[in-house]
Coordinates of N, CA and C and ligand atoms in Angstrom, one line a residue:
X1 N 20.9 15.3 56.2 CA 19.7 14.7 55.6 C 18.5 15.5 55.9
X2 N 17.7 15.8 54.9 CA 16.5 16.6 55.1 C 15.3 15.7 55.1
X3 N 14.3 16.2 55.8 CA 13.0 15.5 55.8 C 11.9 16.4 55.2
X4 N 10.9 15.8 54.7 CA 9.9 16.6 54.0 C 9.2 17.6 55.0
X5 N 9.0 17.2 56.3 CA 8.3 18.1 57.2 C 9.1 19.3 57.6
X6 N 10.4 19.1 57.4 CA 11.3 20.2 57.8 C 11.7 21.1 56.7
X7 N 11.1 20.9 55.5 CA 11.5 21.7 54.3 C 11.2 23.1 54.5
X8 N 12.1 24.0 54.1 CA 11.8 25.5 54.2 C 11.0 25.9 53.0
X9 N 10.4 27.1 53.1 CA 9.8 27.7 51.9 C 8.3 27.6 52.0
X10 N 7.6 28.6 51.5 CA 6.1 28.6 51.4 C 5.7 29.4 50.3
X11 N 4.4 29.3 49.9 CA 3.9 30.0 48.7 C 4.2 31.5 48.8
X12 N 3.9 32.1 50.0 CA 4.1 33.5 50.1 C 5.5 34.0 49.7
X13 N 6.5 33.2 50.3 CA 7.9 33.6 50.0 C 8.2 33.4 48.6
X14 N 7.7 32.4 47.9 CA 8.0 32.2 46.5 C 7.4 33.3 45.7
X15 N 6.2 33.7 46.0 CA 5.5 34.8 45.3 C 6.3 36.1 45.5
X16 N 6.6 36.4 46.8 CA 7.2 37.7 47.1 C 8.6 37.9 46.5
X17 N 9.3 36.8 46.1 CA 10.6 36.9 45.6 C 10.7 36.5 44.1
X18 N 9.5 36.3 43.5 CA 9.5 35.7 42.1 C 10.3 36.6 41.2
X19 N 10.5 37.9 41.4 CA 11.1 38.7 40.5 C 12.6 38.7 40.5
X20 N 13.2 38.0 41.5 CA 14.7 38.0 41.6 C 15.3 36.9 40.7
X21 N 16.6 37.1 40.3 CA 17.3 36.2 39.5 C 17.5 34.9 40.3
X22 N 17.1 33.7 39.7 CA 17.2 32.4 40.3 C 18.3 31.6 39.6
X23 N 19.5 31.5 40.3 CA 20.6 30.7 39.8 C 20.3 29.2 39.6
X24 N 19.4 28.7 40.4 CA 19.2 27.3 40.5 C 18.2 26.7 39.6
X25 N 17.1 27.5 39.3 CA 15.9 26.9 38.8 C 16.1 26.1 37.5
X26 N 16.8 26.6 36.5 CA 16.9 25.9 35.2 C 17.7 24.6 35.4
X27 N 18.9 24.7 36.0 CA 19.8 23.5 36.1 C 19.1 22.5 36.9
X28 N 18.5 22.9 38.0 CA 17.8 21.9 38.9 C 16.7 21.2 38.2
X29 N 15.9 21.9 37.3 CA 14.9 21.2 36.6 C 15.5 20.2 35.7
X30 N 16.6 20.5 35.0 CA 17.3 19.5 34.1 C 17.8 18.3 34.9
X31 N 18.4 18.6 36.1 CA 18.9 17.5 36.9 C 17.7 16.6 37.4
X32 N 16.6 17.2 37.8 CA 15.5 16.4 38.3 C 15.0 15.5 37.2
X33 N 14.9 16.0 35.9 CA 14.5 15.2 34.8 C 15.5 14.1 34.5
X34 N 16.8 14.4 34.5 CA 17.9 13.4 34.3 C 17.8 12.3 35.4
X35 N 17.6 12.7 36.6 CA 17.6 11.7 37.7 C 16.3 10.8 37.6
X36 N 15.1 11.4 37.4 CA 13.9 10.6 37.3 C 14.0 9.6 36.1
X37 N 14.5 10.1 35.0 CA 14.6 9.3 33.8 C 15.5 8.1 34.1
X38 N 16.6 8.4 34.8 CA 17.6 7.3 35.0 C 17.1 6.3 36.0
X39 N 16.5 6.7 37.1 CA 15.9 5.7 38.0 C 14.9 4.8 37.3
X40 N 14.1 5.4 36.5 CA 13.1 4.6 35.7 C 13.8 3.7 34.7
X41 N 14.9 4.1 34.1 CA 15.6 3.3 33.2 C 16.2 2.1 33.9
X42 N 16.7 2.3 35.1 CA 17.3 1.2 35.8 C 16.2 0.2 36.2
X43 N 15.1 0.7 36.6 CA 14.0 -0.2 37.0 C 13.5 -1.0 35.8
X44 N 13.5 -0.4 34.6 CA 13.0 -1.1 33.4 C 14.0 -1.9 32.6
X45 N 15.2 -1.9 33.2 CA 16.3 -2.6 32.4 C 16.1 -4.1 32.3
X46 N 16.3 -4.6 31.1 CA 16.3 -6.0 30.8 C 17.7 -6.6 31.0
X47 N 17.9 -7.3 32.1 CA 19.3 -7.7 32.5 C 19.9 -8.7 31.5
X48 N 19.0 -9.3 30.7 CA 19.5 -10.3 29.8 C 19.8 -9.7 28.4
X49 N 19.6 -8.5 28.2 CA 19.9 -7.8 27.0 C 21.2 -7.0 27.2
X50 N 22.2 -7.4 26.6 CA 23.6 -6.8 26.9 C 23.6 -5.4 26.4
X51 N 23.0 -5.1 25.3 CA 23.0 -3.7 24.7 C 22.3 -2.8 25.6
X52 N 21.0 -3.2 26.1 CA 20.3 -2.3 27.0 C 21.0 -2.1 28.3
X53 N 21.5 -3.2 28.8 CA 22.2 -3.2 30.1 C 23.4 -2.1 30.0
X54 N 24.2 -2.2 29.0 CA 25.3 -1.3 28.8 C 24.8 0.1 28.7
X55 N 23.8 0.4 27.9 CA 23.2 1.7 27.7 C 22.8 2.3 29.0
X56 N 22.0 1.5 29.8 CA 21.5 2.1 31.0 C 22.6 2.3 32.0
X57 N 23.6 1.4 32.1 CA 24.7 1.6 33.1 C 25.5 2.8 32.6
X58 N 25.7 3.0 31.3 CA 26.4 4.2 30.8 C 25.6 5.5 31.3
X59 N 24.3 5.4 31.2 CA 23.5 6.6 31.6 C 23.6 6.9 33.1
X60 N 23.7 5.8 33.9 CA 23.8 6.0 35.3 C 25.2 6.6 35.6
X61 N 26.2 6.2 34.9 CA 27.6 6.7 35.2 C 27.6 8.2 34.7
X62 N 27.0 8.5 33.6 CA 26.9 9.9 33.1 C 26.2 10.8 34.1
X63 N 25.1 10.3 34.7 CA 24.3 11.0 35.7 C 25.2 11.3 36.9
X64 N 25.9 10.3 37.4 CA 26.7 10.4 38.6 C 27.8 11.4 38.3
X65 N 28.5 11.3 37.2 CA 29.5 12.3 36.9 C 29.0 13.7 36.8
X66 N 27.8 13.8 36.2 CA 27.2 15.2 36.1 C 26.8 15.7 37.5
X67 N 26.3 14.9 38.3 CA 26.0 15.3 39.7 C 27.2 15.7 40.5
X68 N 28.3 15.0 40.3 CA 29.6 15.3 41.0 C 30.1 16.7 40.5
X69 N 30.0 16.9 39.2 CA 30.4 18.2 38.6 C 29.5 19.3 39.1
X70 N 28.2 19.1 39.3 CA 27.3 20.1 39.8 C 27.6 20.5 41.2
X71 N 27.9 19.5 42.0 CA 28.3 19.8 43.4 C 29.5 20.7 43.4
X72 N 30.5 20.4 42.6 CA 31.7 21.2 42.5 C 31.4 22.6 42.1
X73 N 30.5 22.8 41.1 CA 30.1 24.1 40.6 C 29.5 24.9 41.7
X74 N 28.6 24.3 42.4 CA 27.9 25.0 43.5 C 28.8 25.3 44.7
X75 N 29.7 24.4 45.0 CA 30.7 24.7 46.0 C 31.6 25.9 45.6
X76 N 32.1 25.8 44.4 CA 33.1 26.8 44.0 C 32.5 28.2 43.8
X77 N 31.3 28.2 43.3 CA 30.7 29.5 42.9 C 29.6 30.0 43.9
X78 N 28.7 29.2 44.2 CA 27.5 29.6 44.9 C 27.8 29.6 46.4
X79 N 28.3 28.5 46.9 CA 28.6 28.5 48.4 C 29.7 29.5 48.7
X80 N 30.7 29.6 47.8 CA 31.8 30.6 48.1 C 31.2 32.0 48.1
X81 N 30.2 32.3 47.3 CA 29.6 33.7 47.3 C 28.8 33.9 48.6
X82 N 28.1 32.9 49.0 CA 27.3 33.1 50.3 C 28.3 33.2 51.4
X83 N 29.3 32.4 51.5 CA 30.2 32.4 52.6 C 31.0 33.7 52.7
X84 N 31.3 34.3 51.5 CA 32.1 35.6 51.4 C 31.4 36.7 52.2
X85 N 30.0 36.7 52.2 CA 29.3 37.8 52.8 C 28.5 37.3 54.0
X86 N 28.4 36.0 54.3 CA 27.7 35.5 55.5 C 28.4 34.2 55.9
X87 N 29.6 34.4 56.6 CA 30.3 33.2 57.0 C 29.4 32.1 57.7
X88 N 29.5 30.9 57.3 CA 28.6 29.8 57.8 C 27.3 29.7 57.1
X89 N 27.0 30.7 56.2 CA 25.7 30.7 55.6 C 25.4 29.5 54.6
X90 N 26.4 28.9 54.1 CA 26.2 27.7 53.2 C 26.6 26.4 53.9
X91 N 26.8 26.4 55.2 CA 27.2 25.2 55.9 C 26.3 24.0 55.7
X92 N 25.0 24.3 55.8 CA 24.0 23.2 55.7 C 24.1 22.4 54.4
X93 N 24.0 23.2 53.3 CA 24.0 22.5 52.0 C 25.5 22.0 51.6
X94 N 26.5 22.7 52.2 CA 27.9 22.2 52.0 C 28.0 20.8 52.6
X95 N 27.4 20.7 53.8 CA 27.5 19.4 54.5 C 26.8 18.3 53.7
X96 N 25.6 18.7 53.1 CA 24.9 17.7 52.2 C 25.8 17.3 51.1
X97 N 26.6 18.2 50.5 CA 27.4 17.9 49.4 C 28.5 16.9 49.7
X98 N 29.0 17.0 50.9 CA 30.0 15.9 51.3 C 29.4 14.6 51.3
X99 N 28.1 14.5 51.9 CA 27.4 13.2 51.9 C 27.1 12.8 50.4
X100 N 26.7 13.7 49.6 CA 26.4 13.4 48.2 C 27.6 12.8 47.5
X101 N 28.8 13.3 47.7 CA 30.0 12.8 47.0 C 30.3 11.4 47.5
X102 N 30.0 11.1 48.7 CA 30.2 9.7 49.2 C 29.2 8.8 48.6
X103 N 28.0 9.3 48.5 CA 26.9 8.4 47.9 C 27.2 8.2 46.4
X104 N 27.7 9.2 45.7 CA 28.0 9.1 44.3 C 29.1 8.0 44.1
X105 N 30.1 8.0 45.0 CA 31.2 7.0 44.9 C 30.7 5.6 45.1
X106 N 29.8 5.5 46.1 CA 29.2 4.2 46.4 C 28.3 3.7 45.2
X107 N 27.6 4.6 44.6 CA 26.7 4.2 43.5 C 27.6 3.9 42.3
X108 N 28.7 4.5 42.1 CA 29.6 4.2 41.0 C 30.2 2.8 41.2
X109 N 30.5 2.4 42.5 CA 31.0 1.1 42.8 C 29.9 0.0 42.5
X110 N 28.6 0.4 42.8 CA 27.5 -0.6 42.6 C 27.3 -0.7 41.1
X111 N 27.4 0.3 40.3 CA 27.2 0.3 38.9 C 28.3 -0.6 38.3
X112 N 29.6 -0.4 38.7 CA 30.7 -1.2 38.2 C 30.4 -2.7 38.6
X113 N 30.0 -2.9 39.8 CA 29.8 -4.3 40.2 C 28.7 -5.0 39.3
X114 N 27.7 -4.3 39.0 CA 26.6 -4.9 38.1 C 27.2 -5.1 36.7
X115 N 27.9 -4.1 36.3 CA 28.5 -4.3 34.9 C 29.3 -5.5 34.7
X116 N 30.1 -5.9 35.8 CA 31.0 -7.0 35.7 C 30.5 -8.3 36.3
X117 N 29.3 -8.3 36.8 CA 28.8 -9.4 37.5 C 28.5 -10.6 36.6
X118 N 28.5 -11.8 37.2 CA 28.1 -13.0 36.5 C 26.6 -12.9 36.4
X119 N 26.0 -13.6 35.3 CA 24.6 -13.5 35.1 C 23.7 -13.8 36.3
X120 N 24.1 -14.8 37.1 CA 23.3 -15.2 38.2 C 23.2 -14.1 39.3
X121 N 24.2 -13.2 39.3 CA 24.3 -12.1 40.3 C 23.5 -10.9 39.9
X122 N 23.2 -10.8 38.6 CA 22.7 -9.5 38.1 C 21.4 -9.0 38.7
X123 N 20.5 -9.9 38.9 CA 19.2 -9.4 39.4 C 19.3 -8.7 40.8
X124 N 20.0 -9.4 41.7 CA 20.2 -8.8 43.0 C 20.9 -7.5 43.0
X125 N 22.0 -7.4 42.2 CA 22.7 -6.2 42.1 C 21.9 -5.0 41.5
X126 N 21.1 -5.4 40.5 CA 20.3 -4.4 39.8 C 19.2 -3.8 40.7
X127 N 18.6 -4.7 41.5 CA 17.6 -4.2 42.5 C 18.2 -3.3 43.6
X128 N 19.4 -3.7 44.0 CA 20.1 -2.9 45.0 C 20.5 -1.5 44.4
X129 N 21.0 -1.5 43.2 CA 21.3 -0.2 42.5 C 20.1 0.6 42.4
X130 N 19.0 0.0 41.9 CA 17.7 0.7 41.7 C 17.3 1.4 43.0
X131 N 17.3 0.7 44.1 CA 16.8 1.2 45.3 C 17.7 2.3 45.9
X132 N 19.0 2.1 45.8 CA 20.0 3.0 46.3 C 20.0 4.3 45.5
X133 N 19.8 4.2 44.2 CA 19.8 5.3 43.3 C 18.5 6.1 43.6
X134 N 17.4 5.4 43.7 CA 16.1 6.1 44.0 C 16.2 6.9 45.4
X135 N 16.8 6.3 46.4 CA 16.9 6.9 47.7 C 17.8 8.2 47.6
X136 N 18.9 8.0 46.8 CA 19.8 9.2 46.6 C 19.1 10.3 45.8
X137 N 18.3 10.0 44.8 CA 17.5 11.0 44.1 C 16.5 11.6 45.1
X138 N 15.9 10.9 46.0 CA 15.0 11.4 47.0 C 15.7 12.5 47.8
X139 N 16.9 12.1 48.3 CA 17.6 13.0 49.2 C 18.0 14.3 48.3
X140 N 18.3 14.1 47.1 CA 18.7 15.2 46.2 C 17.5 16.2 46.0
X141 N 16.3 15.6 45.9 CA 15.1 16.4 45.7 C 14.9 17.3 46.9
X142 N 15.1 16.8 48.1 CA 14.9 17.6 49.3 C 16.0 18.6 49.4
X143 N 17.2 18.2 49.1 CA 18.4 19.1 49.1 C 18.2 20.3 48.2
X144 N 17.7 20.1 47.0 CA 17.5 21.1 46.0 C 16.4 22.1 46.5
X145 N 15.4 21.6 47.2 CA 14.4 22.5 47.7 C 15.0 23.4 48.7
X146 N 15.9 22.9 49.6 CA 16.6 23.8 50.5 C 17.4 24.9 49.8
X147 N 18.1 24.4 48.8 CA 18.9 25.4 48.0 C 18.1 26.5 47.4
X148 N 17.0 26.1 46.8 CA 16.1 27.0 46.0 C 15.4 28.0 47.0
X149 N 15.2 27.6 48.2 CA 14.6 28.5 49.2 C 15.6 29.2 50.1
X150 N 16.2 28.4 51.0 CA 17.2 29.1 51.9 C 18.4 29.7 51.3
X151 N 19.0 29.0 50.4 CA 20.2 29.5 49.7 C 19.9 30.7 48.8
X152 N 18.7 30.6 48.1 CA 18.3 31.7 47.3 C 18.0 32.9 48.2
X153 N 17.4 32.7 49.3 CA 17.1 33.8 50.2 C 18.4 34.5 50.7
X154 N 19.4 33.7 50.9 CA 20.7 34.3 51.3 C 21.3 35.1 50.2
X155 N 21.3 34.5 49.0 CA 21.9 35.1 47.8 C 21.1 36.4 47.5
X156 N 19.8 36.4 47.7 CA 19.0 37.6 47.4 C 19.3 38.7 48.4
X157 N 19.5 38.3 49.6 CA 19.8 39.3 50.7 C 21.2 39.9 50.6
X158 N 22.1 39.1 50.0 CA 23.5 39.5 50.0 C 24.0 40.1 48.7
X159 N 23.3 39.8 47.6 CA 23.8 40.3 46.3 C 22.6 40.9 45.5
X160 N 23.0 41.9 44.7 CA 22.1 42.4 43.7 C 21.9 41.4 42.5
X161 N 20.9 41.6 41.7 CA 20.7 40.7 40.6 C 21.8 40.7 39.6
X162 N 22.3 41.9 39.3 CA 23.4 42.0 38.3 C 24.7 41.3 38.8
X163 N 24.9 41.2 40.1 CA 26.0 40.5 40.7 C 25.8 39.0 40.5
X164 N 24.5 38.6 40.7 CA 24.2 37.1 40.6 C 24.3 36.7 39.1
X165 N 23.8 37.5 38.2 CA 24.0 37.2 36.8 C 25.4 37.0 36.4
X166 N 26.3 37.9 36.9 CA 27.7 37.9 36.6 C 28.3 36.6 37.2
X167 N 27.9 36.3 38.5 CA 28.4 35.0 39.1 C 28.0 33.8 38.3
X168 N 26.7 33.8 37.8 CA 26.2 32.7 37.0 C 27.0 32.6 35.7
X169 N 27.3 33.8 35.1 CA 28.1 33.8 33.8 C 29.5 33.2 34.0
X170 N 30.1 33.6 35.2 CA 31.4 33.0 35.5 C 31.4 31.5 35.6
X171 N 30.3 31.0 36.2 CA 30.2 29.6 36.4 C 30.0 28.9 35.0
X172 N 29.1 29.5 34.2 CA 28.8 28.9 32.9 C 30.0 28.9 32.0
X173 N 30.9 29.9 32.2 CA 32.1 30.0 31.3 C 33.1 28.8 31.6
X174 N 32.9 28.1 32.7 CA 33.8 27.0 33.0 C 33.3 25.7 32.4
X175 N 32.1 25.7 31.9 CA 31.5 24.4 31.4 C 31.9 24.1 30.0
X176 N 32.5 23.0 29.7 CA 33.0 22.7 28.3 C 31.8 22.4 27.4
X177 N 31.9 22.5 26.1 CA 30.8 22.3 25.2 C 30.1 21.0 25.3
X178 N 30.9 19.9 25.5 CA 30.3 18.6 25.6 C 29.3 18.5 26.8
X179 N 29.7 19.1 27.9 CA 28.9 19.0 29.1 C 27.7 19.9 28.9
X180 N 27.9 21.0 28.2 CA 26.8 22.0 28.0 C 25.7 21.2 27.1
X181 N 26.2 20.5 26.1 CA 25.3 19.8 25.2 C 24.5 18.7 26.0
X182 N 25.1 18.1 27.0 CA 24.4 17.1 27.8 C 23.3 17.8 28.6
X183 N 23.7 18.9 29.2 CA 22.7 19.6 30.1 C 21.6 20.1 29.2
X184 N 21.9 20.6 28.1 CA 20.8 21.1 27.2 C 19.9 20.0 26.7
X185 N 20.4 18.8 26.6 CA 19.6 17.6 26.2 C 18.5 17.4 27.3
X186 N 18.8 17.7 28.6 CA 17.8 17.5 29.6 C 17.0 18.8 29.8
X187 N 17.6 19.9 29.6 CA 16.8 21.2 29.7 C 15.7 21.2 28.7
X188 N 16.0 20.6 27.5 CA 15.0 20.6 26.4 C 13.7 20.0 26.8
X189 N 13.7 19.0 27.7 CA 12.5 18.4 28.1 C 12.0 18.8 29.5
X190 N 12.9 19.4 30.2 CA 12.6 19.9 31.6 C 12.0 21.3 31.7
X191 N 12.3 22.1 30.7 CA 11.9 23.5 30.7 C 10.6 23.7 29.8
X192 N 9.9 24.7 30.2 CA 8.8 25.1 29.3 C 9.3 25.8 28.1
X193 N 8.5 25.9 27.0 CA 9.0 26.7 25.8 C 9.4 28.1 26.2
X194 N 8.6 28.8 26.9 CA 9.0 30.2 27.3 C 10.3 30.2 28.0
X195 N 10.6 29.2 28.9 CA 11.9 29.2 29.6 C 13.0 28.9 28.6
X196 N 12.7 27.9 27.7 CA 13.8 27.7 26.7 C 14.1 28.9 25.8
X197 N 13.1 29.7 25.6 CA 13.3 30.9 24.8 C 14.2 31.9 25.6
X198 N 13.9 32.0 26.9 CA 14.8 32.8 27.7 C 16.2 32.3 27.7
X199 N 16.4 31.0 27.9 CA 17.7 30.4 27.9 C 18.4 30.7 26.6
X200 N 17.8 30.5 25.5 CA 18.5 30.7 24.2 C 18.7 32.2 23.8
X201 N 17.8 33.0 24.3 CA 18.1 34.5 24.2 C 19.4 34.8 24.9
X202 N 19.6 34.3 26.1 CA 20.8 34.5 26.9 C 22.0 33.9 26.2
X203 N 21.8 32.7 25.7 CA 23.0 32.0 25.0 C 23.4 32.8 23.8
X204 N 22.4 33.3 23.0 CA 22.7 34.1 21.8 C 23.5 35.3 22.1
X205 N 23.2 35.9 23.3 CA 23.9 37.1 23.7 C 25.3 36.9 24.1
X206 N 25.6 35.6 24.5 CA 26.9 35.4 25.2 C 27.8 34.3 24.5
X207 N 27.2 33.5 23.6 CA 28.0 32.4 23.0 C 28.1 32.6 21.5
X208 N 29.1 32.0 20.8 CA 29.2 32.1 19.3 C 28.0 31.5 18.6
X209 N 27.6 32.1 17.5 CA 26.4 31.6 16.8 C 26.4 30.1 16.5
X210 N 27.6 29.6 16.1 CA 27.7 28.1 15.8 C 27.4 27.3 17.0
X211 N 27.9 27.7 18.1 CA 27.7 27.0 19.4 C 26.2 27.0 19.7
X212 N 25.5 28.1 19.5 CA 24.1 28.2 19.8 C 23.3 27.3 18.9
X213 N 23.7 27.3 17.6 CA 23.0 26.4 16.6 C 23.2 25.0 17.0
X214 N 24.4 24.6 17.4 CA 24.6 23.2 17.8 C 23.7 22.8 19.0
X215 N 23.5 23.7 19.9 CA 22.7 23.4 21.1 C 21.2 23.4 20.7
X216 N 20.8 24.2 19.7 CA 19.4 24.2 19.2 C 19.2 22.8 18.5
X217 N 20.2 22.3 17.9 CA 20.1 21.0 17.2 C 19.8 19.9 18.3
X218 N 20.5 20.0 19.4 CA 20.3 19.1 20.5 C 18.8 19.2 21.0
X219 N 18.3 20.4 21.1 CA 16.9 20.6 21.6 C 16.0 19.9 20.6
X220 N 16.2 20.2 19.3 CA 15.3 19.8 18.2 C 15.2 18.2 18.3
X221 N 16.3 17.5 18.6 CA 16.2 16.1 18.7 C 15.3 15.6 19.8
X222 N 15.1 16.4 20.8 CA 14.5 15.9 22.1 C 13.0 16.3 22.1
X223 N 12.6 17.3 21.4 CA 11.2 17.8 21.6 C 10.3 17.5 20.4
X224 N 9.0 17.5 20.7 CA 8.0 17.2 19.7 C 8.0 18.3 18.6
X225 N 7.5 18.0 17.5 CA 7.4 19.0 16.4 C 6.6 20.3 16.8
X226 N 5.5 20.2 17.5 CA 4.8 21.4 17.9 C 5.6 22.2 18.9
X227 N 6.3 21.6 19.8 CA 7.1 22.3 20.8 C 8.2 23.0 20.1
X228 N 8.9 22.3 19.1 CA 10.0 22.9 18.4 C 9.5 24.1 17.6
X229 N 8.3 24.0 17.0 CA 7.8 25.1 16.2 C 7.5 26.3 17.1
X230 N 7.0 26.1 18.3 CA 6.7 27.2 19.3 C 8.0 27.8 19.7
X231 N 9.0 27.0 20.0 CA 10.3 27.6 20.4 C 10.9 28.4 19.3
X232 N 10.9 27.9 18.1 CA 11.4 28.6 16.9 C 10.8 30.0 16.8
X233 N 9.5 30.0 16.9 CA 8.7 31.2 16.8 C 9.1 32.2 17.9
X234 N 9.3 31.6 19.1 CA 9.6 32.5 20.3 C 10.9 33.1 20.2
X235 N 11.9 32.5 19.5 CA 13.2 33.0 19.4 C 13.5 33.7 18.0
X236 N 12.4 33.8 17.2 CA 12.5 34.4 15.9 C 13.4 33.7 15.0
X237 N 13.2 32.4 14.9 CA 14.1 31.5 14.0 C 13.1 30.7 13.2
X238 N 13.6 30.4 12.0 CA 12.8 29.5 11.1 C 12.8 28.1 11.7
X239 N 11.6 27.5 11.7 CA 11.5 26.1 12.3 C 12.1 25.1 11.4
Ligands
FE2_1 FE1 23.6 21.3 45.8

């Protein structure tokens, strides 16, 4: 468990290392957006509206499944890379991941309990889920700060950027199209237009054109017309 006062990282370190390849920054921005949006949706849920209740609980389950997959990706690729060259170097965030998987299972149980509850029980179960999900998101925000500072410092000390890009490419190659579309749906609103342009330039270099077009379609559904026009211009595509 991390506390705000114990968080690593400072402005100088961030500036001094800004030029290095950052494995975490895009996906973590997307996950922060997905988490914030979902906590707010649970808080705003009308428990007497069956359609809205089902949609919000579906979103909670999708978030939890996405976070479980994210933990697995980090364990399999990033922690493995750190441990290969610095044994024990990923122990802190690996320990967090064990706790996160337990929390995810508990939150899935709470989501199921609310989905199947009698009407009289719903309000209490919904408030419990809202508070527990918010606390879990809080812990995740602190955890991601540790990853983006301490783990990045380890990765940058242990690997060259071309090695980190190759590691990231190997990780990305394991993500099925449906999961990629979900992540891009949140990246679309979490990243700046210049960051989206970098993302799509990279995708164009590595993925089939039809797959890239499908993902651009996902972005187009999520962003405003001016933002879409600026992205189209940045990647040299007709809006
Ligand atoms: Fe993590």
